[in-house]
Amino acid sequence: IMKADKENYLRQLHIAESSLKKLRKSHGHEKEDEFTQEFKQASKYVKTSNRFFAKLSNELWAKGYFKDLKDSLRKGNFMILTNSYVSVIFFTSFLSIFVGIVLTLFFLFFSLSIETPFIYLVDFSQINVLIRLLQVIWIIPLTPILTFLVMYYYPSAEKSSIGSNLEYELPFATIQMSAIAGADIEPSNIFRIIALSKEYPTIRKEAKKLMNQINLYGYDLITALNNIAQASPSRDWTDLLNGISTTMRSGGDLAKYLEKKAETLLFEYRLKREKATKSAETFMDIYISVVIAAPMLMMLLLIMISISGIGIGLSIGVLTTIVVSIVAMINFVFLVFLQLGHKSM
């Protein structure tokens, strides 16, 4: 289009040039988001891990180890081979040995205290170097062991998190799927619409996986539904996919099945919310008793013991630090439980 004609069209349509630029910009972002590359090459860290530990990982895998890890990686949407992840675990655990050595050297010469200054040099005139080394050398083997356990069980935790998110989004997504199915469109387009939607992030990823099974691997819809159901960390999502597959094979009414399933899932969701509300009320009562009233009484008791001279010989500043630390730990525990309860809801 000529520049003069373009200006004329914009004037007739009452559209400013700036508005047109914003429209182009937003359209470009949408296109970029829709066709984002989700499958990438292995990172340099994974390649380095494989270079050092691939042989060991393959040998352990051949002997039947890490079978449960494979299931967690698959259901946790980890885009990495099991052997490669095992190599990453070994390599990271190996590197953590050096972290343990650094921590051991630090605590060999420095010590922590609840009084100021909180970090001070160890006086080797009062303690033998070998005795001090025996007190802190356990950090070296403990660090790789903890690293190994954390990395080993992380996929399982991620799998549980994805399962919780699926169960949270499922009632509302099923309602939308029921409405789409009622329009008598081809069943695979139901999941295509969900995959393009941004309202349900976790189910959107599952729907994309299903569409990849159809468009990239050439499976029919029923086979793709069965494959995704087997790799799902959520029992409700698995039941829904299996139900859709059974309904299609038997020639049943898919819209009616999804409508009934949505009612059931919504009823279960309401029950979970009521249970979570009652749990929150119980936590509130416990919190008021344990975190607000108990520390005040404890502080008064410790001060009275300290003043009377019968006690433990700690100053008021140290007692305050101890009580504040205990309260902070209890608050942290309560926040963790509330966050877990919120996710499960």
Short mmCIF file of C-alpha atoms in Angstrom, two decimals:
data_model
loop_
_atom_site.label_atom_id
_atom_site.label_comp_id
_atom_site.label_asym_id
_atom_site.label_seq_id
_atom_site.Cartn_x
_atom_site.Cartn_y
_atom_site.Cartn_z
CA ILE A 1 0.00 0.00 0.00
CA MET A 2 1.26 3.48 -0.86
CA LYS A 3 2.14 5.81 2.00
CA ALA A 4 -0.40 8.44 0.92
CA ASP A 5 -3.16 5.81 0.60
CA LYS A 6 -2.25 4.40 4.01
CA GLU A 7 -2.58 7.82 5.65
CA ASN A 8 -5.91 8.31 3.91
CA TYR A 9 -7.25 4.92 5.10
CA LEU A 10 -6.17 5.59 8.68
CA ARG A 11 -7.83 9.01 8.59
CA GLN A 12 -11.11 7.52 7.31
CA LEU A 13 -11.06 4.74 9.93
CA HIS A 14 -10.12 7.20 12.73
CA ILE A 15 -7.07 5.10 13.67
CA ALA A 16 -3.88 6.76 14.89
CA GLU A 17 -0.47 5.54 13.73
CA SER A 18 0.56 4.94 17.35
CA SER A 19 -2.43 2.64 17.89
CA LEU A 20 -1.48 0.68 14.78
CA LYS A 21 2.08 0.24 16.09
CA LYS A 22 0.80 -1.03 19.44
CA LEU A 23 -1.45 -3.52 17.63
CA ARG A 24 1.47 -4.80 15.58
CA LYS A 25 3.64 -5.09 18.68
CA SER A 26 1.04 -7.05 20.69
CA HIS A 27 0.34 -9.31 17.70
CA GLY A 28 4.04 -10.02 17.34
CA HIS A 29 4.30 -10.99 21.04
CA GLU A 30 1.35 -13.34 20.73
CA LYS A 31 2.84 -15.07 17.73
CA GLU A 32 6.17 -15.42 19.49
CA ASP A 33 4.51 -16.89 22.59
CA GLU A 34 2.39 -19.29 20.57
CA PHE A 35 5.32 -20.79 18.68
CA THR A 36 7.89 -20.69 21.47
CA GLN A 37 10.48 -23.43 21.14
CA GLU A 38 9.89 -25.79 24.06
CA PHE A 39 12.39 -28.47 23.08
CA LYS A 40 15.99 -27.35 23.41
CA GLN A 41 19.39 -28.96 23.22
CA ALA A 42 21.03 -30.31 26.34
CA SER A 43 22.81 -27.65 28.36
CA LYS A 44 26.58 -27.56 28.73
CA TYR A 45 26.23 -28.68 32.33
CA VAL A 46 24.34 -31.83 31.26
CA LYS A 47 26.92 -32.53 28.54
CA THR A 48 29.76 -32.14 31.04
CA SER A 49 27.99 -34.45 33.50
CA ASN A 50 27.56 -37.07 30.78
CA ARG A 51 31.20 -36.78 29.83
CA PHE A 52 32.33 -37.81 33.32
CA PHE A 53 29.52 -40.05 34.59
CA ALA A 54 27.61 -41.40 31.56
CA LYS A 55 29.33 -44.81 31.78
CA LEU A 56 28.51 -45.20 35.49
CA SER A 57 24.91 -44.04 34.94
CA ASN A 58 24.37 -46.49 32.08
CA GLU A 59 25.79 -49.38 34.12
CA LEU A 60 23.52 -48.62 37.09
CA TRP A 61 20.54 -48.20 34.76
CA ALA A 62 21.27 -51.56 33.13
CA LYS A 63 21.27 -53.18 36.58
CA GLY A 64 17.74 -51.91 37.23
CA TYR A 65 18.41 -48.89 39.44
CA PHE A 66 16.55 -45.55 39.24
CA LYS A 67 13.30 -47.00 37.83
CA ASP A 68 11.20 -44.79 40.12
CA LEU A 69 13.29 -41.78 39.08
CA LYS A 70 12.34 -42.40 35.44
CA ASP A 71 8.65 -42.31 36.36
CA SER A 72 9.10 -39.07 38.35
CA LEU A 73 11.00 -37.40 35.52
CA ARG A 74 8.35 -38.40 33.00
CA LYS A 75 5.41 -37.27 35.11
CA GLY A 76 7.23 -34.16 36.32
CA ASN A 77 7.66 -32.89 32.71
CA PHE A 78 11.48 -32.95 32.88
CA MET A 79 12.89 -32.68 29.36
CA ILE A 80 15.93 -34.81 30.09
CA LEU A 81 16.81 -38.49 29.75
CA THR A 82 16.97 -40.53 32.93
CA ASN A 83 20.60 -41.50 32.32
CA SER A 84 21.54 -37.86 31.81
CA TYR A 85 19.76 -36.77 34.98
CA VAL A 86 21.56 -39.50 36.95
CA SER A 87 24.85 -38.19 35.54
CA VAL A 88 23.86 -34.67 36.65
CA ILE A 89 23.15 -36.00 40.17
CA PHE A 90 26.58 -37.65 40.38
CA PHE A 91 28.40 -34.65 38.94
CA THR A 92 26.63 -32.17 41.25
CA SER A 93 27.30 -34.41 44.25
CA PHE A 94 30.96 -34.54 43.25
CA LEU A 95 31.17 -30.74 43.03
CA SER A 96 29.44 -30.42 46.40
CA ILE A 97 32.41 -32.21 47.99
CA PHE A 98 34.49 -29.09 47.34
CA VAL A 99 31.72 -26.96 48.88
CA GLY A 100 31.88 -29.24 51.93
CA ILE A 101 35.66 -28.79 52.11
CA VAL A 102 35.29 -24.98 52.01
CA LEU A 103 32.65 -25.09 54.77
CA THR A 104 34.83 -27.40 56.86
CA LEU A 105 37.81 -25.05 56.56
CA PHE A 106 35.59 -22.11 57.47
CA PHE A 107 34.22 -23.75 60.61
CA LEU A 108 37.68 -25.05 61.49
CA PHE A 109 38.89 -21.50 62.07
CA PHE A 110 35.60 -19.74 62.81
CA SER A 111 32.73 -20.48 65.14
CA LEU A 112 29.17 -19.22 65.48
CA SER A 113 27.56 -17.79 68.58
CA ILE A 114 24.18 -16.41 69.60
CA GLU A 115 25.97 -13.45 71.20
CA THR A 116 27.65 -10.56 69.39
CA PRO A 117 29.88 -10.89 67.48
CA PHE A 118 28.04 -13.84 65.97
CA ILE A 119 31.17 -15.10 64.12
CA TYR A 120 34.52 -15.23 65.91
CA LEU A 121 37.91 -16.88 65.49
CA VAL A 122 38.54 -20.16 67.26
CA ASP A 123 41.11 -19.87 70.00
CA PHE A 124 43.47 -22.81 69.37
CA SER A 125 45.27 -22.10 72.63
CA GLN A 126 42.20 -23.50 74.42
CA ILE A 127 41.28 -26.30 72.01
CA ASN A 128 43.40 -28.80 70.09
CA VAL A 129 43.41 -28.50 66.29
CA LEU A 130 42.74 -32.23 65.81
CA ILE A 131 39.77 -32.14 68.18
CA ARG A 132 38.36 -29.12 66.35
CA LEU A 133 38.91 -30.89 63.01
CA LEU A 134 37.02 -33.95 64.27
CA GLN A 135 34.14 -31.68 65.30
CA VAL A 136 33.69 -30.22 61.81
CA ILE A 137 35.00 -32.85 59.38
CA TRP A 138 31.58 -34.51 59.18
CA ILE A 139 30.48 -31.64 56.92
CA ILE A 140 32.57 -33.04 54.02
CA PRO A 141 30.68 -36.37 53.63
CA LEU A 142 27.33 -34.86 54.66
CA THR A 143 27.28 -32.23 51.88
CA PRO A 144 27.35 -34.64 48.88
CA ILE A 145 24.93 -37.01 50.62
CA LEU A 146 22.39 -34.21 51.13
CA THR A 147 22.96 -32.97 47.57
CA PHE A 148 22.36 -36.45 46.18
CA LEU A 149 19.15 -36.91 48.20
CA VAL A 150 17.77 -33.47 47.30
CA MET A 151 18.39 -33.95 43.57
CA TYR A 152 17.09 -37.51 43.65
CA TYR A 153 13.78 -36.61 45.30
CA TYR A 154 13.31 -33.24 43.55
CA PRO A 155 11.56 -34.78 40.47
CA SER A 156 9.16 -36.57 42.80
CA ALA A 157 8.32 -33.29 44.54
CA GLU A 158 7.85 -31.60 41.16
CA LYS A 159 5.57 -34.44 40.06
CA SER A 160 3.42 -33.96 43.18
CA SER A 161 3.29 -30.21 42.57
CA ILE A 162 2.13 -30.67 38.97
CA GLY A 163 -0.48 -33.20 40.14
CA SER A 164 -1.83 -30.69 42.67
CA ASN A 165 -1.98 -27.92 40.06
CA LEU A 166 -3.79 -30.23 37.63
CA GLU A 167 -6.40 -31.12 40.23
CA TYR A 168 -6.87 -27.44 41.07
CA GLU A 169 -7.45 -26.39 37.43
CA LEU A 170 -9.34 -29.50 36.32
CA PRO A 171 -12.92 -28.65 37.45
CA PHE A 172 -12.92 -25.33 35.57
CA ALA A 173 -11.13 -26.71 32.51
CA THR A 174 -13.63 -29.58 32.33
CA ILE A 175 -16.50 -27.06 32.33
CA GLN A 176 -14.92 -25.30 29.35
CA MET A 177 -14.27 -28.63 27.60
CA SER A 178 -17.92 -29.57 28.15
CA ALA A 179 -19.07 -26.30 26.59
CA ILE A 180 -16.76 -26.80 23.60
CA ALA A 181 -17.90 -30.42 23.13
CA GLY A 182 -21.52 -29.22 23.13
CA ALA A 183 -20.80 -27.36 19.88
CA ASP A 184 -20.36 -30.73 18.10
CA ILE A 185 -16.80 -30.04 16.94
CA GLU A 186 -14.14 -32.66 16.29
CA PRO A 187 -12.93 -34.00 19.72
CA SER A 188 -9.23 -33.30 19.15
CA ASN A 189 -10.08 -29.61 18.66
CA ILE A 190 -11.22 -29.51 22.30
CA PHE A 191 -7.63 -30.08 23.41
CA ARG A 192 -6.31 -27.77 20.70
CA ILE A 193 -8.41 -24.92 22.10
CA ILE A 194 -7.24 -25.71 25.64
CA ALA A 195 -3.61 -25.84 24.42
CA LEU A 196 -3.96 -22.36 22.88
CA SER A 197 -5.70 -20.96 25.96
CA LYS A 198 -3.71 -19.30 28.77
CA GLU A 199 -6.31 -19.73 31.52
CA TYR A 200 -5.06 -23.13 32.71
CA PRO A 201 -1.23 -23.17 32.53
CA THR A 202 -0.70 -26.73 33.78
CA ILE A 203 -3.50 -28.37 31.78
CA ARG A 204 -2.37 -26.31 28.78
CA LYS A 205 0.99 -28.12 28.88
CA GLU A 206 -0.76 -31.49 29.09
CA ALA A 207 -2.97 -30.56 26.13
CA LYS A 208 0.12 -29.51 24.13
CA LYS A 209 1.68 -32.89 24.86
CA LEU A 210 -1.46 -34.58 23.57
CA MET A 211 -1.51 -32.47 20.39
CA ASN A 212 2.17 -33.30 19.82
CA GLN A 213 1.27 -36.99 20.01
CA ILE A 214 -1.28 -36.45 17.23
CA ASN A 215 0.47 -33.91 15.00
CA LEU A 216 4.11 -34.95 15.37
CA TYR A 217 4.00 -38.68 16.12
CA GLY A 218 0.90 -39.46 14.07
CA TYR A 219 -1.11 -41.22 16.79
CA ASP A 220 -4.88 -41.21 16.68
CA LEU A 221 -6.72 -39.35 19.43
CA ILE A 222 -7.61 -42.44 21.51
CA THR A 223 -4.00 -43.70 21.53
CA ALA A 224 -2.74 -40.22 22.41
CA LEU A 225 -5.26 -39.99 25.26
CA ASN A 226 -4.07 -43.32 26.67
CA ASN A 227 -0.39 -42.32 26.39
CA ILE A 228 -0.91 -38.99 28.17
CA ALA A 229 -3.07 -40.67 30.84
CA GLN A 230 -0.27 -43.13 31.63
CA ALA A 231 2.25 -40.29 32.05
CA SER A 232 0.00 -38.09 34.19
CA PRO A 233 0.81 -37.38 37.86
CA SER A 234 -2.87 -36.63 38.64
CA ARG A 235 -5.40 -39.40 39.24
CA ASP A 236 -8.34 -37.13 38.33
CA TRP A 237 -6.73 -36.05 35.03
CA THR A 238 -5.98 -39.70 34.22
CA ASP A 239 -9.58 -40.68 34.95
CA LEU A 240 -10.86 -37.85 32.75
CA LEU A 241 -8.68 -38.82 29.79
CA ASN A 242 -9.55 -42.51 30.16
CA GLY A 243 -13.22 -41.58 30.39
CA ILE A 244 -13.03 -39.51 27.20
CA SER A 245 -11.27 -42.39 25.45
CA THR A 246 -13.89 -44.93 26.60
CA THR A 247 -16.77 -42.63 25.62
CA MET A 248 -15.34 -42.15 22.13
CA ARG A 249 -14.72 -45.87 21.61
CA SER A 250 -18.22 -46.78 22.75
CA GLY A 251 -19.86 -44.04 20.67
CA GLY A 252 -21.31 -42.24 23.69
CA ASP A 253 -22.24 -38.59 24.08
CA LEU A 254 -18.94 -36.83 24.87
CA ALA A 255 -20.59 -33.51 25.81
CA LYS A 256 -22.88 -35.22 28.32
CA TYR A 257 -19.96 -37.18 29.84
CA LEU A 258 -17.89 -34.02 30.27
CA GLU A 259 -20.88 -32.20 31.78
CA LYS A 260 -21.40 -34.92 34.41
CA LYS A 261 -17.66 -35.13 35.07
CA ALA A 262 -17.48 -31.37 35.55
CA GLU A 263 -20.28 -31.51 38.13
CA THR A 264 -18.46 -34.26 40.05
CA LEU A 265 -15.12 -32.45 39.99
CA LEU A 266 -16.71 -29.15 41.03
CA PHE A 267 -18.44 -30.86 43.96
CA GLU A 268 -15.13 -32.38 45.08
CA TYR A 269 -13.47 -28.98 44.70
CA ARG A 270 -16.05 -27.38 47.01
CA LEU A 271 -15.43 -30.11 49.61
CA LYS A 272 -11.68 -29.47 49.44
CA ARG A 273 -12.22 -25.75 49.91
CA GLU A 274 -14.40 -26.32 52.98
CA LYS A 275 -11.79 -28.68 54.41
CA ALA A 276 -9.02 -26.14 53.72
CA THR A 277 -11.04 -23.36 55.38
CA LYS A 278 -11.54 -25.43 58.53
CA SER A 279 -7.84 -26.32 58.58
CA ALA A 280 -6.94 -22.63 58.29
CA GLU A 281 -9.19 -21.81 61.24
CA THR A 282 -7.51 -24.54 63.32
CA PHE A 283 -4.08 -23.25 62.33
CA MET A 284 -5.13 -19.73 63.36
CA ASP A 285 -6.12 -20.91 66.85
CA ILE A 286 -2.88 -22.87 67.24
CA TYR A 287 -0.86 -19.91 65.95
CA ILE A 288 -2.40 -17.50 68.46
CA SER A 289 -1.69 -19.91 71.32
CA VAL A 290 1.81 -21.03 70.33
CA VAL A 291 3.34 -18.00 68.63
CA ILE A 292 1.78 -15.07 70.49
CA ALA A 293 0.95 -16.17 74.03
CA ALA A 294 3.58 -18.88 74.65
CA PRO A 295 6.72 -16.78 73.83
CA MET A 296 5.58 -13.98 76.16
CA LEU A 297 5.11 -16.41 79.03
CA MET A 298 8.39 -18.16 78.20
CA MET A 299 10.27 -14.86 78.11
CA LEU A 300 8.86 -13.80 81.49
CA LEU A 301 9.70 -17.19 82.99
CA LEU A 302 13.28 -17.14 81.70
CA ILE A 303 13.83 -13.56 82.92
CA MET A 304 12.54 -14.47 86.38
CA ILE A 305 14.82 -17.53 86.48
CA SER A 306 17.79 -15.44 85.30
CA ILE A 307 17.17 -12.70 87.89
CA SER A 308 16.69 -15.17 90.74
CA GLY A 309 20.11 -16.68 90.05
CA ILE A 310 18.89 -20.28 90.02
CA GLY A 311 18.88 -20.57 86.26
CA ILE A 312 21.12 -21.19 83.42
CA GLY A 313 23.26 -18.08 83.70
CA LEU A 314 22.29 -16.44 80.41
CA SER A 315 21.88 -12.71 79.95
CA ILE A 316 18.59 -11.09 78.99
CA GLY A 317 19.98 -10.34 75.50
CA VAL A 318 20.81 -14.01 74.94
CA LEU A 319 17.39 -15.10 76.24
CA THR A 320 15.73 -12.61 73.89
CA THR A 321 17.74 -13.98 70.95
CA ILE A 322 16.74 -17.56 71.82
CA VAL A 323 13.04 -16.72 72.11
CA VAL A 324 13.04 -14.66 68.89
CA SER A 325 14.80 -17.52 67.05
CA ILE A 326 12.25 -20.05 68.30
CA VAL A 327 9.36 -17.79 67.26
CA ALA A 328 10.94 -17.29 63.81
CA MET A 329 11.31 -21.06 63.35
CA ILE A 330 7.70 -21.67 64.39
CA ASN A 331 6.53 -18.96 61.96
CA PHE A 332 8.52 -20.59 59.18
CA VAL A 333 6.94 -23.99 59.92
CA PHE A 334 3.45 -22.45 59.93
CA LEU A 335 4.10 -20.69 56.60
CA VAL A 336 5.28 -23.96 55.03
CA PHE A 337 2.17 -25.82 56.20
CA LEU A 338 -0.15 -23.03 55.02
CA GLN A 339 1.58 -22.93 51.62
CA LEU A 340 1.26 -26.71 51.26
CA GLY A 341 -2.39 -26.49 52.25
CA HIS A 342 -2.98 -23.70 49.72
CA LYS A 343 -1.39 -25.78 46.92
CA SER A 344 -3.41 -28.86 47.80
CA MET A 345 -6.58 -26.76 47.73
#
